[in-house]
Amino acid sequence: DSGVTQTPKHLITATGQRVTLRCSPRSGDLSVYWYQQSLDQGLQFLIQYYNGEERAKGNILERFSAQQFPDLHSELNLSSLELGDSALYFCASSVVADTQYFGPGTRLTVL
Amino acid sequence: TQLLEQSPQFLSIQEGENLTVYCNSSSVFSSLQWYRQEPGEGPVLLVTVVTGGEVKKLKRLTFQFGDARKDSSLHITAAQPGDTGLYLCAGRPVDQAGTALIFGKGTTLSVSS
């Protein structure tokens, strides 16, 4: 158990819909990272927040957005969903930037 | 272009065999991390190597960071079915400080009994 929690574990929705994924970091970790993992692309960095502020952006689509709240939990919002958005979405947290602890992930299926 | 190239992509071996997987780059990294991921689960950090030439051992797993800090290897001795999983290396090039951690695409290891 990494100490990072993610909900929900599984999510099935239809194209065009909007979903919210939630992440609670390890106690004391100020940084939260979001990743997308698909079979063909591997683990792709989406976005990082540090203590409520956006710190770095990766290959995140404009249809996707995230935020980190004062209690340090984070949410990833995915809208206008497409079939290709089906993937595993991971959240990770860290104290030291190069040592990240991953949550169990949310498996998103878009039908 | 993949900044961190992992090889082989797939490896299927019998219990008790030894194996080595590689993580290579043309860039210099301040450190490299190795993760293991089981199906449907998140990656789990195994080790971080920081110093060029560094060797770290974790039971039957031996990790090495190249002298020039451009590559790393993971050697498993006497593999067991419990070693099955996706092995990922990750790091940040020294000339990209402040950017996101970069992951290789991984080596999928299958150990059969």
mmCIF file of N, CA and C in Angstrom, chain A:
data_model
loop_
_atom_site.group_PDB
_atom_site.id
_atom_site.type_symbol
_atom_site.label_atom_id
_atom_site.label_comp_id
_atom_site.label_asym_id
_atom_site.label_seq_id
_atom_site.Cartn_x
_atom_site.Cartn_y
_atom_site.Cartn_z
ATOM 1 N N ASP A 1 0.847 -1.192 0.000
ATOM 2 C CA ASP A 1 0.000 0.000 0.000
ATOM 3 C C ASP A 1 0.887 1.249 0.000
ATOM 4 N N SER A 2 0.759 2.050 -1.073
ATOM 5 C CA SER A 2 1.616 3.227 -1.221
ATOM 6 C C SER A 2 1.179 4.382 -0.338
ATOM 7 N N GLY A 3 -0.055 4.352 0.146
ATOM 8 C CA GLY A 3 -0.588 5.471 0.910
ATOM 9 C C GLY A 3 -1.340 6.468 0.049
ATOM 10 N N VAL A 4 -1.308 6.285 -1.263
ATOM 11 C CA VAL A 4 -2.053 7.135 -2.191
ATOM 12 C C VAL A 4 -3.377 6.427 -2.517
ATOM 13 N N THR A 5 -4.468 7.133 -2.381
ATOM 14 C CA THR A 5 -5.766 6.530 -2.676
ATOM 15 C C THR A 5 -6.401 7.200 -3.882
ATOM 16 N N GLN A 6 -7.100 6.391 -4.670
ATOM 17 C CA GLN A 6 -7.783 6.895 -5.851
ATOM 18 C C GLN A 6 -9.186 6.312 -5.891
ATOM 19 N N THR A 7 -10.125 7.150 -6.279
ATOM 20 C CA THR A 7 -11.500 6.675 -6.479
ATOM 21 C C THR A 7 -12.070 7.300 -7.741
ATOM 22 N N PRO A 8 -12.970 6.618 -8.461
ATOM 23 C CA PRO A 8 -13.326 5.222 -8.222
ATOM 24 C C PRO A 8 -12.281 4.275 -8.788
ATOM 25 N N LYS A 9 -12.385 3.022 -8.545
ATOM 26 C CA LYS A 9 -11.474 2.006 -9.087
ATOM 27 C C LYS A 9 -11.781 1.761 -10.570
ATOM 28 N N HIS A 10 -13.049 1.721 -10.883
ATOM 29 C CA HIS A 10 -13.497 1.509 -12.256
ATOM 30 C C HIS A 10 -14.569 2.533 -12.595
ATOM 31 N N LEU A 11 -14.589 2.930 -13.851
ATOM 32 C CA LEU A 11 -15.572 3.906 -14.312
ATOM 33 C C LEU A 11 -15.924 3.566 -15.751
ATOM 34 N N ILE A 12 -17.206 3.363 -15.995
ATOM 35 C CA ILE A 12 -17.694 3.088 -17.346
ATOM 36 C C ILE A 12 -18.674 4.184 -17.707
ATOM 37 N N THR A 13 -18.437 4.802 -18.862
ATOM 38 C CA THR A 13 -19.287 5.903 -19.260
ATOM 39 C C THR A 13 -19.401 5.932 -20.779
ATOM 40 N N ALA A 14 -20.154 6.866 -21.287
ATOM 41 C CA ALA A 14 -20.397 6.941 -22.721
ATOM 42 C C ALA A 14 -19.638 8.112 -23.327
ATOM 43 N N THR A 15 -19.471 8.057 -24.635
ATOM 44 C CA THR A 15 -18.809 9.166 -25.328
ATOM 45 C C THR A 15 -19.584 10.452 -25.115
ATOM 46 N N GLY A 16 -18.846 11.544 -24.997
ATOM 47 C CA GLY A 16 -19.456 12.845 -24.794
ATOM 48 C C GLY A 16 -19.695 13.209 -23.342
ATOM 49 N N GLN A 17 -19.554 12.259 -22.472
ATOM 50 C CA GLN A 17 -19.813 12.511 -21.056
ATOM 51 C C GLN A 17 -18.606 13.143 -20.368
ATOM 52 N N ARG A 18 -18.813 13.526 -19.104
ATOM 53 C CA ARG A 18 -17.766 14.121 -18.274
ATOM 54 C C ARG A 18 -17.633 13.302 -17.003
ATOM 55 N N VAL A 19 -16.397 13.077 -16.574
ATOM 56 C CA VAL A 19 -16.162 12.331 -15.339
ATOM 57 C C VAL A 19 -15.124 13.048 -14.495
ATOM 58 N N THR A 20 -15.112 12.729 -13.205
ATOM 59 C CA THR A 20 -14.132 13.286 -12.281
ATOM 60 C C THR A 20 -13.454 12.146 -11.533
ATOM 61 N N LEU A 21 -12.142 12.153 -11.579
ATOM 62 C CA LEU A 21 -11.342 11.172 -10.856
ATOM 63 C C LEU A 21 -10.729 11.871 -9.640
ATOM 64 N N ARG A 22 -10.675 11.135 -8.530
ATOM 65 C CA ARG A 22 -10.206 11.749 -7.300
ATOM 66 C C ARG A 22 -8.966 11.049 -6.766
ATOM 67 N N CYS A 23 -8.090 11.840 -6.164
ATOM 68 C CA CYS A 23 -6.829 11.307 -5.634
ATOM 69 C C CYS A 23 -6.526 11.959 -4.289
ATOM 70 N N SER A 24 -6.161 11.138 -3.319
ATOM 71 C CA SER A 24 -5.655 11.655 -2.042
ATOM 72 C C SER A 24 -4.202 11.251 -1.906
ATOM 73 N N PRO A 25 -3.291 12.211 -1.764
ATOM 74 C CA PRO A 25 -1.868 11.875 -1.707
ATOM 75 C C PRO A 25 -1.496 11.275 -0.350
ATOM 76 N N ARG A 26 -0.260 10.790 -0.274
ATOM 77 C CA ARG A 26 0.282 10.317 1.011
ATOM 78 C C ARG A 26 0.314 11.493 1.975
ATOM 79 N N SER A 27 0.166 11.168 3.243
ATOM 80 C CA SER A 27 0.202 12.208 4.258
ATOM 81 C C SER A 27 1.523 12.966 4.188
ATOM 82 N N GLY A 28 1.450 14.272 4.070
ATOM 83 C CA GLY A 28 2.653 15.093 4.048
ATOM 84 C C GLY A 28 3.180 15.400 2.664
ATOM 85 N N ASP A 29 2.720 14.683 1.644
ATOM 86 C CA ASP A 29 3.195 14.952 0.284
ATOM 87 C C ASP A 29 2.442 16.148 -0.291
ATOM 88 N N LEU A 30 3.201 17.118 -0.806
ATOM 89 C CA LEU A 30 2.589 18.322 -1.350
ATOM 90 C C LEU A 30 2.364 18.234 -2.857
ATOM 91 N N SER A 31 3.127 17.365 -3.506
ATOM 92 C CA SER A 31 3.022 17.238 -4.963
ATOM 93 C C SER A 31 2.107 16.094 -5.351
ATOM 94 N N VAL A 32 1.290 16.366 -6.363
ATOM 95 C CA VAL A 32 0.419 15.345 -6.937
ATOM 96 C C VAL A 32 0.623 15.364 -8.447
ATOM 97 N N TYR A 33 0.735 14.171 -9.018
ATOM 98 C CA TYR A 33 0.947 14.014 -10.454
ATOM 99 C C TYR A 33 -0.181 13.146 -11.011
ATOM 100 N N TRP A 34 -0.592 13.442 -12.221
ATOM 101 C CA TRP A 34 -1.575 12.608 -12.921
ATOM 102 C C TRP A 34 -0.930 12.023 -14.184
ATOM 103 N N TYR A 35 -1.183 10.728 -14.386
ATOM 104 C CA TYR A 35 -0.668 10.019 -15.550
ATOM 105 C C TYR A 35 -1.797 9.250 -16.230
ATOM 106 N N GLN A 36 -1.619 9.072 -17.530
ATOM 107 C CA GLN A 36 -2.516 8.214 -18.304
ATOM 108 C C GLN A 36 -1.692 7.052 -18.832
ATOM 109 N N GLN A 37 -2.213 5.845 -18.701
ATOM 110 C CA GLN A 37 -1.490 4.676 -19.211
ATOM 111 C C GLN A 37 -2.379 3.894 -20.167
ATOM 112 N N SER A 38 -1.912 3.777 -21.381
ATOM 113 C CA SER A 38 -2.597 2.936 -22.359
ATOM 114 C C SER A 38 -1.591 1.946 -22.906
ATOM 115 N N LEU A 39 -2.109 0.904 -23.555
ATOM 116 C CA LEU A 39 -1.239 -0.176 -24.010
ATOM 117 C C LEU A 39 -0.207 0.321 -25.017
ATOM 118 N N ASP A 40 -0.637 1.210 -25.920
ATOM 119 C CA ASP A 40 0.275 1.620 -26.985
ATOM 120 C C ASP A 40 1.173 2.780 -26.586
ATOM 121 N N GLN A 41 0.730 3.630 -25.654
ATOM 122 C CA GLN A 41 1.497 4.830 -25.316
ATOM 123 C C GLN A 41 2.327 4.694 -24.042
ATOM 124 N N GLY A 42 2.076 3.679 -23.254
ATOM 125 C CA GLY A 42 2.792 3.586 -21.995
ATOM 126 C C GLY A 42 2.277 4.618 -21.007
ATOM 127 N N LEU A 43 3.110 4.936 -20.026
ATOM 128 C CA LEU A 43 2.727 5.852 -18.957
ATOM 129 C C LEU A 43 3.053 7.281 -19.394
ATOM 130 N N GLN A 44 2.014 8.081 -19.577
ATOM 131 C CA GLN A 44 2.185 9.446 -20.071
ATOM 132 C C GLN A 44 1.830 10.451 -18.970
ATOM 133 N N PHE A 45 2.744 11.371 -18.720
ATOM 134 C CA PHE A 45 2.525 12.404 -17.722
ATOM 135 C C PHE A 45 1.486 13.410 -18.229
ATOM 136 N N LEU A 46 0.538 13.744 -17.379
ATOM 137 C CA LEU A 46 -0.491 14.713 -17.757
ATOM 138 C C LEU A 46 -0.240 16.071 -17.112
ATOM 139 N N ILE A 47 -0.169 16.098 -15.777
ATOM 140 C CA ILE A 47 -0.069 17.379 -15.080
ATOM 141 C C ILE A 47 0.404 17.153 -13.651
ATOM 142 N N GLN A 48 1.065 18.183 -13.091
ATOM 143 C CA GLN A 48 1.532 18.143 -11.714
ATOM 144 C C GLN A 48 1.034 19.364 -10.960
ATOM 145 N N TYR A 49 0.630 19.150 -9.716
ATOM 146 C CA TYR A 49 0.295 20.234 -8.809
ATOM 147 C C TYR A 49 1.194 20.165 -7.595
ATOM 148 N N TYR A 50 1.548 21.329 -7.086
ATOM 149 C CA TYR A 50 2.338 21.421 -5.864
ATOM 150 C C TYR A 50 1.658 22.400 -4.930
ATOM 151 N N ASN A 51 1.188 21.891 -3.822
ATOM 152 C CA ASN A 51 0.570 22.713 -2.784
ATOM 153 C C ASN A 51 -0.513 23.642 -3.361
ATOM 154 N N GLY A 52 -1.312 23.097 -4.244
ATOM 155 C CA GLY A 52 -2.439 23.835 -4.792
ATOM 156 C C GLY A 52 -2.172 24.561 -6.090
ATOM 157 N N GLU A 53 -0.910 24.638 -6.492
ATOM 158 C CA GLU A 53 -0.573 25.386 -7.706
ATOM 159 C C GLU A 53 -0.129 24.431 -8.809
ATOM 160 N N GLU A 54 -0.514 24.727 -10.039
ATOM 161 C CA GLU A 54 -0.045 23.934 -11.170
ATOM 162 C C GLU A 54 1.457 24.126 -11.320
ATOM 163 N N ARG A 55 2.205 23.027 -11.412
ATOM 164 C CA ARG A 55 3.668 23.109 -11.460
ATOM 165 C C ARG A 55 4.229 22.725 -12.831
ATOM 166 N N ALA A 56 3.641 21.714 -13.443
ATOM 167 C CA ALA A 56 4.135 21.265 -14.751
ATOM 168 C C ALA A 56 2.989 20.641 -15.528
ATOM 169 N N LYS A 57 3.083 20.797 -16.845
ATOM 170 C CA LYS A 57 2.054 20.262 -17.719
ATOM 171 C C LYS A 57 2.693 19.359 -18.748
ATOM 172 N N GLY A 58 2.066 18.240 -19.000
ATOM 173 C CA GLY A 58 2.552 17.309 -20.008
ATOM 174 C C GLY A 58 1.585 17.235 -21.160
ATOM 175 N N ASN A 59 1.349 16.028 -21.627
ATOM 176 C CA ASN A 59 0.481 15.834 -22.793
ATOM 177 C C ASN A 59 -0.984 15.818 -22.404
ATOM 178 N N ILE A 60 -1.427 16.858 -21.761
ATOM 179 C CA ILE A 60 -2.812 16.895 -21.308
ATOM 180 C C ILE A 60 -3.680 17.615 -22.336
ATOM 181 N N LEU A 61 -4.771 16.962 -22.711
ATOM 182 C CA LEU A 61 -5.683 17.531 -23.699
ATOM 183 C C LEU A 61 -6.445 18.711 -23.095
ATOM 184 N N GLU A 62 -6.906 19.593 -23.962
ATOM 185 C CA GLU A 62 -7.684 20.746 -23.480
ATOM 186 C C GLU A 62 -8.997 20.314 -22.855
ATOM 187 N N ARG A 63 -9.493 19.147 -23.223
ATOM 188 C CA ARG A 63 -10.737 18.614 -22.637
ATOM 189 C C ARG A 63 -10.526 18.122 -21.205
ATOM 190 N N PHE A 64 -9.273 18.029 -20.795
ATOM 191 C CA PHE A 64 -8.954 17.544 -19.455
ATOM 192 C C PHE A 64 -8.497 18.727 -18.599
ATOM 193 N N SER A 65 -8.832 18.685 -17.334
ATOM 194 C CA SER A 65 -8.358 19.707 -16.404
ATOM 195 C C SER A 65 -8.185 19.073 -15.032
ATOM 196 N N ALA A 66 -7.442 19.732 -14.196
ATOM 197 C CA ALA A 66 -7.201 19.196 -12.851
ATOM 198 C C ALA A 66 -7.117 20.341 -11.872
ATOM 199 N N GLN A 67 -7.235 20.010 -10.608
ATOM 200 C CA GLN A 67 -6.990 20.985 -9.558
ATOM 201 C C GLN A 67 -6.589 20.256 -8.290
ATOM 202 N N GLN A 68 -5.925 21.003 -7.419
ATOM 203 C CA GLN A 68 -5.540 20.480 -6.113
ATOM 204 C C GLN A 68 -6.147 21.399 -5.060
ATOM 205 N N PHE A 69 -6.815 20.804 -4.103
ATOM 206 C CA PHE A 69 -7.568 21.549 -3.105
ATOM 207 C C PHE A 69 -6.708 21.834 -1.870
ATOM 208 N N PRO A 70 -7.186 22.743 -0.992
ATOM 209 C CA PRO A 70 -6.403 23.084 0.210
ATOM 210 C C PRO A 70 -6.040 21.885 1.076
ATOM 211 N N ASP A 71 -6.869 20.847 1.078
ATOM 212 C CA ASP A 71 -6.506 19.657 1.876
ATOM 213 C C ASP A 71 -5.564 18.737 1.097
ATOM 214 N N LEU A 72 -5.108 19.187 -0.046
ATOM 215 C CA LEU A 72 -4.112 18.548 -0.921
ATOM 216 C C LEU A 72 -4.671 17.413 -1.784
ATOM 217 N N HIS A 73 -5.927 17.064 -1.632
ATOM 218 C CA HIS A 73 -6.438 16.067 -2.563
ATOM 219 C C HIS A 73 -6.584 16.715 -3.926
ATOM 220 N N SER A 74 -6.617 15.889 -4.953
ATOM 221 C CA SER A 74 -6.667 16.411 -6.315
ATOM 222 C C SER A 74 -7.772 15.722 -7.101
ATOM 223 N N GLU A 75 -8.280 16.415 -8.069
ATOM 224 C CA GLU A 75 -9.289 15.862 -8.970
ATOM 225 C C GLU A 75 -8.865 16.096 -10.416
ATOM 226 N N LEU A 76 -9.097 15.090 -11.227
ATOM 227 C CA LEU A 76 -8.844 15.186 -12.666
ATOM 228 C C LEU A 76 -10.196 15.111 -13.360
ATOM 229 N N ASN A 77 -10.520 16.136 -14.110
ATOM 230 C CA ASN A 77 -11.795 16.207 -14.814
ATOM 231 C C ASN A 77 -11.573 15.932 -16.299
ATOM 232 N N LEU A 78 -12.337 14.981 -16.809
ATOM 233 C CA LEU A 78 -12.236 14.606 -18.218
ATOM 234 C C LEU A 78 -13.599 14.862 -18.849
ATOM 235 N N SER A 79 -13.636 15.681 -19.894
ATOM 236 C CA SER A 79 -14.925 16.025 -20.495
ATOM 237 C C SER A 79 -14.949 15.668 -21.974
ATOM 238 N N SER A 80 -16.143 15.713 -22.532
ATOM 239 C CA SER A 80 -16.353 15.360 -23.952
ATOM 240 C C SER A 80 -15.607 14.091 -24.299
ATOM 241 N N LEU A 81 -15.829 13.080 -23.491
ATOM 242 C CA LEU A 81 -15.030 11.856 -23.585
ATOM 243 C C LEU A 81 -15.159 11.185 -24.945
ATOM 244 N N GLU A 82 -14.024 10.645 -25.381
ATOM 245 C CA GLU A 82 -13.944 9.906 -26.634
ATOM 246 C C GLU A 82 -13.506 8.480 -26.336
ATOM 247 N N LEU A 83 -13.731 7.600 -27.318
ATOM 248 C CA LEU A 83 -13.343 6.203 -27.119
ATOM 249 C C LEU A 83 -11.864 6.080 -26.766
ATOM 250 N N GLY A 84 -11.057 6.918 -27.384
ATOM 251 C CA GLY A 84 -9.616 6.867 -27.165
ATOM 252 C C GLY A 84 -9.163 7.319 -25.797
ATOM 253 N N ASP A 85 -10.075 7.851 -25.007
ATOM 254 C CA ASP A 85 -9.724 8.253 -23.644
ATOM 255 C C ASP A 85 -9.754 7.067 -22.685
ATOM 256 N N SER A 86 -10.240 5.948 -23.156
ATOM 257 C CA SER A 86 -10.248 4.739 -22.322
ATOM 258 C C SER A 86 -8.802 4.375 -21.973
ATOM 259 N N ALA A 87 -8.545 4.262 -20.676
ATOM 260 C CA ALA A 87 -7.172 4.021 -20.216
ATOM 261 C C ALA A 87 -7.189 3.866 -18.703
ATOM 262 N N LEU A 88 -6.016 3.569 -18.183
ATOM 263 C CA LEU A 88 -5.800 3.622 -16.740
ATOM 264 C C LEU A 88 -5.278 5.006 -16.404
ATOM 265 N N TYR A 89 -5.834 5.618 -15.382
ATOM 266 C CA TYR A 89 -5.382 6.928 -14.935
ATOM 267 C C TYR A 89 -4.810 6.776 -13.528
ATOM 268 N N PHE A 90 -3.551 7.179 -13.410
ATOM 269 C CA PHE A 90 -2.865 7.066 -12.127
ATOM 270 C C PHE A 90 -2.567 8.434 -11.556
ATOM 271 N N CYS A 91 -2.644 8.469 -10.249
ATOM 272 C CA CYS A 91 -2.198 9.618 -9.492
ATOM 273 C C CYS A 91 -0.969 9.180 -8.710
ATOM 274 N N ALA A 92 -0.016 10.071 -8.560
ATOM 275 C CA ALA A 92 1.165 9.799 -7.748
ATOM 276 C C ALA A 92 1.417 11.007 -6.872
ATOM 277 N N SER A 93 2.090 10.786 -5.752
ATOM 278 C CA SER A 93 2.456 11.911 -4.908
ATOM 279 C C SER A 93 3.914 11.782 -4.502
ATOM 280 N N SER A 94 4.499 12.877 -4.085
ATOM 281 C CA SER A 94 5.902 12.844 -3.693
ATOM 282 C C SER A 94 6.240 13.989 -2.760
ATOM 283 N N VAL A 95 7.332 13.766 -2.036
ATOM 284 C CA VAL A 95 7.990 14.847 -1.310
ATOM 285 C C VAL A 95 9.192 15.287 -2.147
ATOM 286 N N VAL A 96 10.012 14.270 -2.508
ATOM 287 C CA VAL A 96 11.139 14.512 -3.395
ATOM 288 C C VAL A 96 10.678 14.237 -4.809
ATOM 289 N N ALA A 97 10.930 15.134 -5.753
ATOM 290 C CA ALA A 97 10.332 15.073 -7.087
ATOM 291 C C ALA A 97 10.628 13.780 -7.821
ATOM 292 N N ASP A 98 11.803 13.217 -7.633
ATOM 293 C CA ASP A 98 12.162 12.043 -8.415
ATOM 294 C C ASP A 98 11.736 10.736 -7.767
ATOM 295 N N THR A 99 11.052 10.772 -6.683
ATOM 296 C CA THR A 99 10.587 9.560 -6.014
ATOM 297 C C THR A 99 9.089 9.672 -5.820
ATOM 298 N N GLN A 100 8.354 9.037 -6.705
ATOM 299 C CA GLN A 100 6.907 9.168 -6.706
ATOM 300 C C GLN A 100 6.246 7.879 -6.258
ATOM 301 N N TYR A 101 5.172 8.030 -5.524
ATOM 302 C CA TYR A 101 4.398 6.892 -5.031
ATOM 303 C C TYR A 101 3.032 6.921 -5.716
ATOM 304 N N PHE A 102 2.726 5.806 -6.361
ATOM 305 C CA PHE A 102 1.532 5.731 -7.196
ATOM 306 C C PHE A 102 0.340 5.134 -6.458
ATOM 307 N N GLY A 103 -0.830 5.652 -6.805
ATOM 308 C CA GLY A 103 -2.062 5.054 -6.341
ATOM 309 C C GLY A 103 -2.428 3.840 -7.175
ATOM 310 N N PRO A 104 -3.523 3.169 -6.839
ATOM 311 C CA PRO A 104 -3.928 1.945 -7.542
ATOM 312 C C PRO A 104 -4.567 2.188 -8.896
ATOM 313 N N GLY A 105 -4.875 3.447 -9.196
ATOM 314 C CA GLY A 105 -5.393 3.771 -10.516
ATOM 315 C C GLY A 105 -6.901 3.712 -10.628
ATOM 316 N N THR A 106 -7.395 4.396 -11.657
ATOM 317 C CA THR A 106 -8.802 4.335 -12.052
ATOM 318 C C THR A 106 -8.847 3.838 -13.486
ATOM 319 N N ARG A 107 -9.588 2.758 -13.696
ATOM 320 C CA ARG A 107 -9.728 2.244 -15.071
ATOM 321 C C ARG A 107 -10.962 2.871 -15.677
ATOM 322 N N LEU A 108 -10.748 3.698 -16.694
ATOM 323 C CA LEU A 108 -11.846 4.379 -17.389
ATOM 324 C C LEU A 108 -12.157 3.657 -18.690
ATOM 325 N N THR A 109 -13.403 3.309 -18.860
ATOM 326 C CA THR A 109 -13.868 2.704 -20.109
ATOM 327 C C THR A 109 -14.932 3.613 -20.709
ATOM 328 N N VAL A 110 -14.678 4.068 -21.919
ATOM 329 C CA VAL A 110 -15.627 4.917 -22.629
ATOM 330 C C VAL A 110 -16.272 4.092 -23.735
ATOM 331 N N LEU A 111 -17.584 3.960 -23.687
ATOM 332 C CA LEU A 111 -18.298 3.120 -24.659
ATOM 333 C C LEU A 111 -18.991 3.970 -25.719
#
